[in-house]
Short mmCIF file of C-alpha atoms and ligand atoms in Angstrom, two decimals:
data_model
loop_
_atom_site.label_atom_id
_atom_site.label_comp_id
_atom_site.label_asym_id
_atom_site.label_seq_id
_atom_site.Cartn_x
_atom_site.Cartn_y
_atom_site.Cartn_z
CA MET A 1 3.83 51.80 32.81
CA ILE A 2 4.71 53.09 36.26
CA GLU A 3 3.74 56.58 37.35
CA VAL A 4 5.38 58.07 40.42
CA LYS A 5 3.96 61.19 42.05
CA ASP A 6 5.70 63.31 44.65
CA LEU A 7 7.50 60.48 46.41
CA HIS A 8 9.04 61.28 49.80
CA LYS A 9 11.13 59.08 52.08
CA ALA A 10 13.22 59.97 55.12
CA PHE A 11 15.27 57.75 57.44
CA ASP A 12 15.37 58.93 61.06
CA GLY A 13 14.44 62.43 60.05
CA SER A 14 17.03 62.81 57.30
CA PRO A 15 15.28 62.97 53.94
CA VAL A 16 16.58 60.70 51.16
CA LEU A 17 13.83 61.17 48.55
CA LYS A 18 12.42 64.70 48.43
CA GLY A 19 9.39 64.62 46.17
CA ILE A 20 10.10 62.65 43.00
CA SER A 21 7.59 62.49 40.14
CA THR A 22 8.17 60.67 36.88
CA VAL A 23 6.85 58.07 34.47
CA PHE A 24 8.52 54.80 33.41
CA GLU A 25 7.30 53.54 30.08
CA LYS A 26 6.52 50.06 28.86
CA GLY A 27 8.88 48.29 26.47
CA LYS A 28 11.63 50.78 27.22
CA THR A 29 14.79 50.71 29.31
CA ASN A 30 14.22 53.50 31.82
CA LEU A 31 17.40 54.61 33.60
CA ILE A 32 17.80 56.22 36.98
CA ILE A 33 21.22 57.79 37.15
CA GLY A 34 23.08 59.77 39.77
CA GLN A 35 26.06 59.62 42.07
CA SER A 36 26.42 57.04 44.83
CA GLY A 37 24.22 58.01 47.74
CA SER A 38 21.79 60.03 45.61
CA GLY A 39 18.93 57.70 46.59
CA LYS A 40 18.67 55.42 43.54
CA THR A 41 18.46 52.18 45.49
CA VAL A 42 15.98 53.61 48.00
CA PHE A 43 13.85 54.85 45.09
CA MET A 44 13.91 51.45 43.42
CA LYS A 45 13.06 49.65 46.67
CA CYS A 46 10.05 51.97 47.00
CA LEU A 47 8.95 50.93 43.49
CA LEU A 48 9.24 47.29 44.56
CA GLY A 49 7.34 47.79 47.79
CA LEU A 50 10.39 46.76 49.86
CA ILE A 51 10.50 50.25 51.40
CA ILE A 52 7.26 52.02 52.22
CA PRO A 53 7.45 55.70 51.22
CA ASP A 54 6.41 58.40 53.70
CA SER A 55 4.17 60.08 51.14
CA GLY A 56 3.44 60.15 47.43
CA THR A 57 1.89 57.56 45.14
CA ILE A 58 3.20 54.84 42.88
CA CYS A 59 0.81 53.72 40.18
CA TYR A 60 1.18 50.47 38.16
CA GLU A 61 -1.03 50.55 35.00
CA GLY A 62 -3.46 52.76 36.86
CA GLN A 63 -3.46 50.79 40.17
CA ILE A 64 -2.18 52.81 43.11
CA TYR A 65 0.02 50.43 45.16
CA SER A 66 -0.80 51.81 48.60
CA GLN A 67 -4.54 51.47 47.95
CA LEU A 68 -4.38 47.77 47.09
CA THR A 69 -5.25 45.04 49.59
CA PRO A 70 -2.33 42.93 50.85
CA GLU A 71 -3.44 40.09 48.54
CA GLN A 72 -3.53 42.41 45.52
CA GLN A 73 -0.13 43.79 46.50
CA ARG A 74 1.22 40.26 46.63
CA ASP A 75 -0.23 39.47 43.19
CA LEU A 76 1.31 42.66 41.82
CA ARG A 77 4.65 41.78 43.39
CA GLN A 78 4.64 38.52 41.50
CA GLU A 79 4.57 40.52 38.27
CA MET A 80 7.88 42.11 39.26
CA GLY A 81 11.37 40.76 38.72
CA MET A 82 14.47 42.20 40.33
CA VAL A 83 18.17 41.96 39.55
CA PHE A 84 20.06 43.02 42.67
CA GLN A 85 23.36 44.89 42.71
CA GLY A 86 25.37 41.90 43.92
CA SER A 87 23.10 39.45 42.03
CA ALA A 88 21.76 38.15 45.39
CA LEU A 89 21.72 34.56 44.18
CA PHE A 90 20.94 31.99 46.86
CA ASP A 91 24.36 30.50 47.44
CA SER A 92 23.02 27.25 48.86
CA MET A 93 21.36 26.47 45.51
CA THR A 94 22.68 25.61 42.07
CA VAL A 95 22.15 27.89 39.09
CA GLU A 96 19.20 25.72 38.08
CA GLY A 97 17.83 25.77 41.64
CA ASN A 98 18.01 29.56 41.76
CA VAL A 99 16.06 29.99 38.53
CA MET A 100 13.61 27.25 39.48
CA PHE A 101 12.98 28.77 42.92
CA PRO A 102 10.20 31.28 42.08
CA LEU A 103 8.43 28.62 39.99
CA GLU A 104 8.61 26.06 42.79
CA MET A 105 7.30 28.62 45.24
CA PHE A 106 4.43 30.01 43.23
CA ALA A 107 3.81 28.45 39.84
CA ARG A 108 1.10 25.85 39.43
CA GLN A 109 2.98 23.77 36.89
CA SER A 110 4.22 20.24 36.61
CA ARG A 111 7.85 19.47 37.30
CA SER A 112 8.64 18.99 33.61
CA GLU A 113 6.93 22.23 32.60
CA MET A 114 9.04 24.06 35.18
CA GLN A 115 12.18 22.36 33.92
CA ASP A 116 11.36 23.42 30.36
CA ARG A 117 10.81 27.00 31.46
CA VAL A 118 14.13 27.07 33.35
CA GLU A 119 15.88 25.62 30.33
CA PHE A 120 14.28 28.26 28.12
CA VAL A 121 15.24 31.31 30.21
CA LEU A 122 18.76 30.04 30.87
CA ARG A 123 19.24 29.66 27.14
CA ARG A 124 17.71 33.11 26.61
CA VAL A 125 20.44 34.67 28.80
CA ASN A 126 23.07 32.58 26.95
CA LEU A 127 23.83 30.25 29.83
CA ALA A 128 23.28 26.75 28.59
CA ASP A 129 25.96 24.82 30.41
CA ALA A 130 26.13 25.96 34.02
CA HIS A 131 22.98 24.37 35.43
CA LYS A 132 24.62 22.30 38.13
CA LYS A 133 27.18 24.88 39.25
CA TYR A 134 26.88 26.91 42.43
CA PRO A 135 26.95 30.75 42.36
CA ALA A 136 30.42 30.80 43.95
CA GLU A 137 31.76 28.69 41.08
CA ILE A 138 30.81 31.03 38.22
CA SER A 139 32.06 34.46 37.12
CA GLY A 140 30.41 37.76 38.03
CA GLY A 141 29.03 38.15 34.52
CA MET A 142 27.51 34.68 34.63
CA GLN A 143 26.01 35.42 38.06
CA LYS A 144 24.33 38.49 36.55
CA ARG A 145 22.90 36.34 33.77
CA VAL A 146 21.52 33.89 36.31
CA ALA A 147 20.02 36.79 38.27
CA ILE A 148 18.37 38.06 35.09
CA ALA A 149 17.09 34.56 34.30
CA ARG A 150 15.65 34.27 37.81
CA ALA A 151 14.03 37.71 37.48
CA ILE A 152 12.28 36.90 34.19
CA VAL A 153 11.34 33.27 34.83
CA MET A 154 7.86 34.23 36.06
CA ASN A 155 7.21 36.41 32.98
CA PRO A 156 7.23 39.73 34.83
CA LYS A 157 5.55 42.90 33.60
CA TYR A 158 8.10 44.98 35.48
CA LEU A 159 11.83 44.42 35.66
CA PHE A 160 14.07 46.29 38.09
CA CYS A 161 17.86 46.21 37.92
CA ASP A 162 20.06 47.84 40.55
CA GLU A 163 23.41 48.66 38.95
CA PRO A 164 23.33 45.53 36.79
CA ASN A 165 26.83 46.01 35.46
CA SER A 166 28.69 47.17 38.55
CA GLY A 167 31.80 45.09 39.08
CA LEU A 168 31.87 43.80 35.50
CA ASP A 169 34.48 44.52 32.86
CA PRO A 170 33.33 47.02 30.19
CA ARG A 171 32.73 44.38 27.51
CA THR A 172 30.64 42.12 29.74
CA ALA A 173 28.84 45.18 31.08
CA ILE A 174 27.68 46.14 27.59
CA LEU A 175 26.59 42.58 26.86
CA ILE A 176 24.48 42.58 30.02
CA ASP A 177 22.99 45.99 29.15
CA ASN A 178 22.09 44.81 25.68
CA LEU A 179 20.60 41.60 27.02
CA ILE A 180 18.35 43.58 29.36
CA GLN A 181 17.28 45.87 26.52
CA GLU A 182 16.51 42.95 24.19
CA ILE A 183 14.43 41.21 26.82
CA THR A 184 12.59 44.44 27.59
CA ARG A 185 11.60 44.87 23.94
CA GLU A 186 10.89 41.21 23.29
CA TYR A 187 8.43 40.83 26.16
CA ASN A 188 7.27 44.46 26.31
CA ILE A 189 8.36 44.85 29.95
CA THR A 190 8.54 48.09 31.91
CA THR A 191 12.21 48.06 32.86
CA VAL A 192 13.84 50.38 35.38
CA ILE A 193 17.63 50.36 35.74
CA ASN A 194 19.79 52.11 38.34
CA THR A 195 23.22 52.99 37.09
CA HIS A 196 26.05 55.46 37.31
CA ASP A 197 27.78 54.05 34.25
CA MET A 198 27.95 56.44 31.29
CA ASN A 199 28.35 53.53 28.87
CA SER A 200 24.91 52.25 29.88
CA VAL A 201 23.51 55.73 29.51
CA MET A 202 24.79 55.92 25.94
CA GLU A 203 23.84 52.35 25.03
CA ILE A 204 20.40 51.87 26.49
CA GLY A 205 19.26 55.24 27.91
CA GLU A 206 15.86 55.40 26.23
CA LYS A 207 14.53 57.40 29.15
CA ILE A 208 16.80 58.85 31.79
CA VAL A 209 15.93 60.27 35.20
CA PHE A 210 18.80 62.09 36.87
CA LEU A 211 18.68 62.13 40.68
CA LYS A 212 20.70 64.49 42.81
CA ASP A 213 20.36 64.57 46.59
CA GLY A 214 16.93 62.96 46.41
CA ILE A 215 15.53 65.37 43.83
CA LYS A 216 14.81 64.71 40.16
CA GLU A 217 17.24 67.19 38.69
CA TRP A 218 16.63 66.37 35.03
CA GLU A 219 15.00 63.87 32.72
CA GLY A 220 15.33 63.09 29.02
CA THR A 221 16.89 60.62 26.58
CA ASN A 222 20.47 59.67 25.84
CA ARG A 223 20.36 62.07 22.90
CA ASP A 224 19.41 65.02 25.06
CA ILE A 225 21.86 64.31 27.83
CA PHE A 226 24.96 65.32 25.93
CA ARG A 227 23.40 68.60 24.87
CA THR A 228 21.75 69.74 28.06
CA ASP A 229 22.90 72.94 29.70
CA ASN A 230 21.89 71.67 33.15
CA GLU A 231 25.08 72.07 35.11
CA ALA A 232 24.59 69.19 37.52
CA VAL A 233 23.93 66.79 34.66
CA SER A 234 26.95 68.02 32.68
CA ASN A 235 29.15 67.67 35.74
CA PHE A 236 27.98 64.10 36.12
CA VAL A 237 28.23 63.21 32.43
CA TYR A 238 31.61 64.82 31.94
CA SER A 239 33.12 63.73 35.22
CA SER A 240 35.42 61.26 33.48
CA GLU A 241 38.44 62.41 31.52
CA LEU A 242 37.39 60.29 28.56
CA PHE A 243 34.05 62.03 28.18
CA LYS A 244 35.68 65.44 28.67
CA LYS A 245 38.00 64.67 25.76
CA VAL A 246 35.13 63.41 23.62
CA ARG A 247 33.27 66.67 24.24
CA GLN A 248 36.39 68.68 23.46
CA MET A 249 36.82 66.88 20.15
CA TYR A 250 33.16 67.27 19.36
CA LEU A 251 33.29 71.02 20.02
CA GLU A 252 36.51 71.44 18.01
CA GLU A 253 35.03 69.56 15.09
CA ARG A 254 32.00 71.80 15.11
CA ASP A 255 34.03 75.03 15.08
CA MET B 1 28.41 50.64 79.30
CA LYS B 2 29.29 47.61 77.30
CA PHE B 3 25.79 46.18 76.99
CA ASN B 4 24.38 49.49 75.81
CA ILE B 5 26.91 49.59 73.02
CA LEU B 6 26.04 46.04 72.09
CA ILE B 7 22.37 46.72 71.79
CA PHE B 8 22.91 49.99 70.00
CA THR B 9 25.08 48.51 67.29
CA HIS B 10 22.53 45.78 67.11
CA ALA B 11 19.54 47.98 66.52
CA THR B 12 17.02 46.62 64.05
CA ALA B 13 16.88 47.95 60.53
CA THR B 14 13.47 49.42 61.04
CA HIS B 15 13.15 50.59 64.63
CA TYR B 16 16.57 51.47 66.04
CA PRO B 17 15.63 50.33 69.54
CA MET B 18 17.83 52.13 71.98
CA ASN B 19 16.72 50.14 74.97
CA TYR B 20 16.05 46.57 75.95
CA LEU B 21 12.29 46.89 75.89
CA ALA B 22 12.22 48.02 72.29
CA SER B 23 14.49 45.12 71.33
CA ILE B 24 12.26 42.67 73.13
CA GLY B 25 9.33 44.23 71.29
CA SER B 26 10.87 43.86 67.85
CA TYR B 27 11.97 40.32 68.73
CA ALA B 28 8.34 39.51 69.61
CA ILE B 29 7.13 41.02 66.33
CA MET B 30 9.69 38.92 64.48
CA VAL B 31 8.54 35.73 66.19
CA ARG B 32 4.92 36.52 65.25
CA GLU B 33 5.89 37.11 61.60
CA VAL B 34 7.63 33.72 61.52
CA PHE B 35 4.28 31.98 61.87
CA LYS B 36 2.46 34.03 59.23
CA LYS B 37 2.01 33.23 55.55
CA PRO B 38 3.62 29.78 55.56
CA THR B 39 5.83 28.44 52.80
CA LYS B 40 4.54 25.52 50.69
CA TRP B 41 4.76 22.35 52.77
CA ARG B 42 6.65 20.45 50.08
CA ILE B 43 9.47 22.99 50.23
CA MET B 44 9.26 23.52 54.00
CA LYS B 45 9.65 19.78 54.60
CA SER B 46 13.00 19.64 52.89
CA LEU B 47 14.16 22.82 54.67
CA ILE B 48 13.26 21.25 58.03
CA LEU B 49 15.12 18.03 57.23
CA LYS B 50 18.17 20.02 56.22
CA GLU B 51 18.10 22.03 59.46
CA ILE B 52 17.72 18.88 61.57
CA ASP B 53 20.80 17.57 59.85
CA ASP B 54 22.79 20.80 60.30
CA LEU B 55 21.63 21.89 63.75
CA ILE B 56 21.01 18.60 65.59
CA PHE B 57 23.03 15.83 63.93
CA GLY B 58 25.85 18.28 63.19
CA SER B 59 26.16 19.03 66.92
CA LEU B 60 25.97 15.51 68.34
CA GLY B 61 29.73 14.99 68.11
CA ILE B 62 30.63 17.97 70.24
CA ILE B 63 27.75 17.30 72.66
CA ILE B 64 28.90 13.71 73.21
CA PHE B 65 32.53 14.75 73.61
CA ILE B 66 31.80 17.47 76.16
CA SER B 67 29.21 15.49 78.14
CA PHE B 68 31.54 12.54 78.52
CA PHE B 69 34.37 14.57 80.02
CA ILE B 70 32.16 16.84 82.12
CA GLY B 71 30.50 13.76 83.64
CA GLY B 72 33.95 12.34 84.37
CA VAL B 73 35.16 15.53 86.01
CA VAL B 74 32.05 15.81 88.19
CA ALA B 75 32.61 12.26 89.46
CA ILE B 76 36.29 12.90 90.23
CA GLN B 77 35.61 16.26 91.92
CA THR B 78 32.93 14.71 94.12
CA ALA B 79 35.19 11.81 95.05
CA LEU B 80 38.08 14.11 95.96
CA ASN B 81 35.84 16.17 98.21
CA ILE B 82 34.66 13.23 100.27
CA SER B 83 37.21 12.95 103.03
CA ASN B 84 34.81 12.12 105.80
CA PRO B 85 34.45 8.33 106.07
CA LEU B 86 30.88 8.74 107.33
CA ILE B 87 29.73 9.92 103.90
CA PRO B 88 28.59 6.92 101.85
CA ARG B 89 30.65 6.05 98.77
CA ASN B 90 27.50 5.98 96.65
CA LEU B 91 27.44 9.78 96.85
CA ILE B 92 29.72 9.88 93.78
CA GLY B 93 27.11 8.27 91.52
CA PHE B 94 24.33 10.28 93.13
CA ALA B 95 26.09 13.63 92.67
CA THR B 96 27.05 12.82 89.09
CA ARG B 97 23.48 11.92 88.22
CA GLN B 98 22.01 15.01 89.84
CA SER B 99 24.46 17.50 88.32
CA VAL B 100 24.33 15.96 84.87
CA ILE B 101 20.55 15.66 84.68
CA LEU B 102 19.68 18.96 86.34
CA GLU B 103 22.30 21.29 84.92
CA PHE B 104 25.10 19.98 82.76
CA ALA B 105 23.03 18.21 80.13
CA PRO B 106 20.33 20.85 79.62
CA THR B 107 22.06 24.14 80.47
CA PHE B 108 25.76 23.66 79.80
CA THR B 109 25.02 21.91 76.50
CA SER B 110 22.72 24.78 75.55
CA ILE B 111 25.50 27.31 76.07
CA ILE B 112 27.71 25.21 73.81
CA MET B 113 24.87 25.12 71.27
CA ALA B 114 24.47 28.90 71.55
CA GLY B 115 28.07 29.13 70.43
CA LYS B 116 28.06 26.49 67.74
CA VAL B 117 24.55 26.58 66.30
CA GLY B 118 23.79 30.19 67.28
CA SER B 119 26.76 31.73 65.54
CA TYR B 120 26.07 29.57 62.47
CA ILE B 121 22.47 30.81 62.37
CA THR B 122 23.42 34.46 62.83
CA SER B 123 26.15 34.40 60.24
CA SER B 124 24.17 32.48 57.63
CA ILE B 125 21.09 34.70 57.95
CA GLY B 126 23.27 37.81 58.32
CA THR B 127 25.13 36.97 55.12
CA MET B 128 21.82 36.60 53.34
CA ARG B 129 20.81 40.02 54.67
CA VAL B 130 23.95 41.86 53.57
CA THR B 131 24.02 40.21 50.14
CA GLU B 132 20.33 41.15 49.63
CA GLN B 133 19.23 37.50 49.40
CA ILE B 134 16.53 38.30 51.97
CA ASP B 135 15.32 41.20 49.81
CA ALA B 136 15.29 38.81 46.86
CA LEU B 137 12.98 36.46 48.81
CA GLU B 138 10.71 39.34 49.78
CA VAL B 139 10.50 40.65 46.20
CA MET B 140 9.33 37.23 45.05
CA GLY B 141 6.59 37.41 47.66
CA VAL B 142 8.13 34.84 50.03
CA ASN B 143 7.73 35.47 53.77
CA SER B 144 11.47 35.41 54.43
CA LEU B 145 11.09 35.04 58.20
CA ASN B 146 8.90 31.98 57.79
CA TYR B 147 11.20 30.56 55.13
CA LEU B 148 14.39 31.07 57.15
CA VAL B 149 13.43 30.83 60.82
CA PHE B 150 10.47 28.44 60.99
CA PRO B 151 12.47 25.35 59.87
CA LYS B 152 15.10 26.14 62.50
CA ILE B 153 12.50 26.31 65.25
CA VAL B 154 10.99 22.99 64.17
CA ALA B 155 14.42 21.36 63.91
CA MET B 156 15.32 22.54 67.40
CA PHE B 157 12.29 20.69 68.79
CA PHE B 158 14.49 17.63 68.36
CA TYR B 159 17.04 19.17 70.68
CA PRO B 160 15.73 17.38 73.82
CA PHE B 161 16.84 14.13 72.15
CA ALA B 162 20.35 15.54 72.04
CA VAL B 163 20.01 16.50 75.70
CA ALA B 164 18.91 12.93 76.53
CA ILE B 165 22.05 11.67 74.83
CA ALA B 166 24.08 14.20 76.80
CA MET B 167 22.58 12.87 80.05
CA TYR B 168 23.36 9.29 79.16
CA ILE B 169 26.91 10.02 78.00
CA GLY B 170 27.58 12.33 80.97
CA ILE B 171 26.63 9.63 83.46
CA LEU B 172 28.60 7.06 81.49
CA GLY B 173 31.63 9.39 81.66
CA GLY B 174 31.15 9.71 85.40
CA TRP B 175 30.96 5.95 85.83
CA ILE B 176 34.11 5.35 83.76
CA ALA B 177 36.07 8.05 85.59
CA GLY B 178 34.78 6.89 88.97
CA VAL B 179 35.37 3.18 88.49
CA PHE B 180 38.52 3.18 86.38
CA GLY B 181 40.03 6.07 88.33
CA GLY B 182 39.69 3.96 91.46
CA PHE B 183 37.36 6.40 93.22
CA SER B 184 34.34 4.16 93.47
CA SER B 185 33.26 0.61 92.91
CA SER B 186 30.82 0.03 90.09
CA ALA B 187 28.24 -1.25 92.55
CA ASP B 188 28.49 1.89 94.74
CA PHE B 189 28.23 4.12 91.71
CA VAL B 190 25.17 2.37 90.34
CA GLU B 191 23.56 2.37 93.76
CA GLY B 192 24.12 6.12 93.90
CA LEU B 193 22.57 6.53 90.46
CA GLN B 194 19.39 4.85 91.67
CA LEU B 195 19.25 6.60 95.04
CA ASP B 196 16.21 8.86 95.59
CA PHE B 197 15.56 9.12 91.90
CA ILE B 198 12.86 11.71 91.13
CA PRO B 199 11.51 11.34 87.58
CA TYR B 200 10.22 14.92 87.72
CA HIS B 201 13.83 16.12 87.54
CA VAL B 202 14.09 14.65 84.06
CA THR B 203 10.82 16.33 83.08
CA TYR B 204 12.15 19.62 84.43
CA SER B 205 15.30 19.16 82.44
CA PHE B 206 13.44 18.42 79.20
CA ILE B 207 11.13 21.40 79.66
CA LYS B 208 14.20 23.58 80.09
CA SER B 209 15.71 22.10 76.92
CA VAL B 210 12.60 22.91 74.88
CA VAL B 211 12.65 26.52 76.06
CA PHE B 212 16.39 26.83 75.43
CA ALA B 213 15.93 25.27 71.99
CA PHE B 214 13.46 27.99 71.08
CA VAL B 215 15.92 30.64 72.31
CA ILE B 216 18.81 29.08 70.36
CA ALA B 217 16.72 29.06 67.17
CA THR B 218 15.22 32.54 67.44
CA VAL B 219 17.62 34.92 69.22
CA PRO B 220 20.51 34.30 66.77
CA SER B 221 18.02 34.55 63.88
CA TYR B 222 16.94 37.95 65.19
CA HIS B 223 20.54 39.16 65.30
CA GLY B 224 21.22 37.96 61.77
CA TYR B 225 17.95 39.06 60.23
CA TYR B 226 18.06 42.67 61.39
CA MET B 227 21.76 43.28 60.98
CA LYS B 228 23.18 46.02 58.79
CA GLY B 229 26.53 46.51 57.14
CA GLY B 230 28.88 44.08 55.46
CA ALA B 231 31.02 40.99 56.01
CA LEU B 232 32.79 42.50 59.02
CA GLU B 233 29.49 43.22 60.74
CA VAL B 234 28.38 39.63 60.14
CA GLY B 235 31.28 38.47 62.31
CA LYS B 236 30.47 41.01 65.00
CA ALA B 237 26.78 40.09 64.90
CA ALA B 238 27.67 36.42 65.49
CA THR B 239 29.67 37.38 68.60
CA VAL B 240 26.98 39.66 69.98
CA SER B 241 24.39 37.02 69.24
CA PHE B 242 26.33 34.44 71.27
CA VAL B 243 26.55 36.81 74.23
CA TRP B 244 22.84 37.55 74.19
CA THR B 245 21.73 33.98 73.60
CA SER B 246 23.82 32.89 76.59
CA VAL B 247 22.51 35.70 78.77
CA VAL B 248 18.92 34.82 77.92
CA ILE B 249 19.55 31.11 78.59
CA ILE B 250 21.16 31.83 81.97
CA ILE B 251 18.32 34.12 83.03
CA LEU B 252 15.62 31.69 81.88
CA ASN B 253 17.46 28.86 83.62
CA TYR B 254 17.19 30.78 86.88
CA VAL B 255 13.53 31.67 86.34
CA LEU B 256 12.50 28.13 85.32
CA THR B 257 14.37 26.58 88.22
CA GLN B 258 12.66 28.90 90.65
CA LEU B 259 9.26 28.18 89.10
CA MET B 260 9.61 24.42 88.76
CA LEU B 261 11.79 23.36 91.67
CA GLY B 262 11.56 26.31 94.05
N1 ADP C 1 17.68 51.51 55.45
C1 ADP C 1 18.28 52.71 55.53
N2 ADP C 1 18.34 53.37 56.70
C2 ADP C 1 18.91 54.59 56.78
N3 ADP C 1 19.48 55.24 55.75
C3 ADP C 1 19.45 54.65 54.54
C4 ADP C 1 18.85 53.35 54.37
N4 ADP C 1 18.98 53.01 53.06
C5 ADP C 1 19.61 54.03 52.47
N5 ADP C 1 19.91 55.02 53.34
C6 ADP C 1 20.57 56.28 53.03
O1 ADP C 1 19.97 56.83 51.89
C7 ADP C 1 20.91 57.46 51.05
C8 ADP C 1 20.75 56.97 49.63
O2 ADP C 1 21.17 55.62 49.54
P1 ADP C 1 21.05 54.75 48.23
O3 ADP C 1 19.65 54.83 47.72
O4 ADP C 1 21.57 53.41 48.56
O5 ADP C 1 22.02 55.48 47.23
P2 ADP C 1 22.50 55.01 45.79
O6 ADP C 1 21.83 53.71 45.49
O7 ADP C 1 22.09 56.10 44.87
O8 ADP C 1 23.97 54.88 45.86
C9 ADP C 1 22.27 57.16 51.63
O9 ADP C 1 22.73 58.31 52.28
C10 ADP C 1 22.01 56.04 52.62
O10 ADP C 1 22.88 56.16 53.72
MG1 MG C 2 22.64 51.84 45.15
#
């Protein structure tokens, strides 16, 4: 579980996060949604410790990050996995090398144990036959799978995904969403996902935090979001023609 | 002014230095970070070997090519400028040796390296920055500066060997151009090479190479590591990095020459 209290962050005097408080629960896919530029990535990088917030606290199972020693922070970091927006695979390494990398760096295991673990996670993300390929040689969807495999190879307690299905076709996007949700449940991980994709919201929005201009405008589940009378949320949810039509039909049916 | 624009677009991600001093400060902080929290030796060893291959062996071809012809040109230019019969013919070998050892091998080669190796370093680290590969390293708890920059610094410690080759090839080029161009006899040339030889000049030249090697490894890394933007900015960063690496080399060349020979 991650508890965030009154998080503030400004860059050169212009505020990006203006006091965000929320809770991300274990074993659930927690979504942060909002338009581009609303501060989702900055928020996530604060959760990861990549950006240091100006004020506010972030608490991981009761441990306040900023009060930990650098060694404790490092240990905590190793319980986190991250799937970056563009996958961020190391392009000088093969698929296998990418997934092996965190193990080689930090795990105290024998070579064959590491190999087994890599084999296991690659199979878990349904990638059994791309080991020797380089990131540039595989499709975007496969790159995302490798990124997920790399993020979970160290058995993280926390998984962060920044727009995991951006740039993917709708079918692949849903497969990736479902994969993340399955893994979250299977290993009881606290998963936080940035997205602006309404399909993800519908599919895996077990807890949704809606950001607007650096403020938490609304939070709830994917059941609540279609019924809320919060105008900003409705504008976001029904910004596409498809969803407008769905709502129209829904309202007509009810009448 | 042009340089102000350069440094402004090149501001670091964290500090936005608007002046030279702030840039020098964040460069110094970067260099200090490089030596903290080292990567596992087993992994670092293979990174270093790879960088030696890329940065040093990968540059030998161009270094040999340029040194050979520069040495030749120096010999011809010297020969053409001796019209007075009182000047001994061995001056051609002497002048070639002095120019090649003191300046062409260490300094000119370093400027070439700033272009070839420097822009490679900036664009490879810059690409890792804009595609969030550096963030990925940091999330895993890897000291990305140590992982990326330290092996380059170590590899560049082998650069004086490349400079030694440049000296040898430069003088060889001078001898070939001098003798086969009909400007000098082989005996005169070799006599000139041995005339008033001061071993300290070679030491001076190697010390310069070590300093330049450090600049070539770190200044382009700085420009790549702290860059912002996308693919287009990577290209711009590589250009700016070349300009600054050269400027720093030229200034240090002056300072070191004053200190060591002046
Ligand atoms: N390192 C940074 N320096 C300055 N401004 C930044 C930085 N990172 C993000 N921003 C600004 O913060 C705002 C939110 O960005 P971001 O979190 O990336 O949005 P989102 O991920 O929701 O699209 C943007 O206006 C962006 O320009
Ligand atoms: Mg974003």
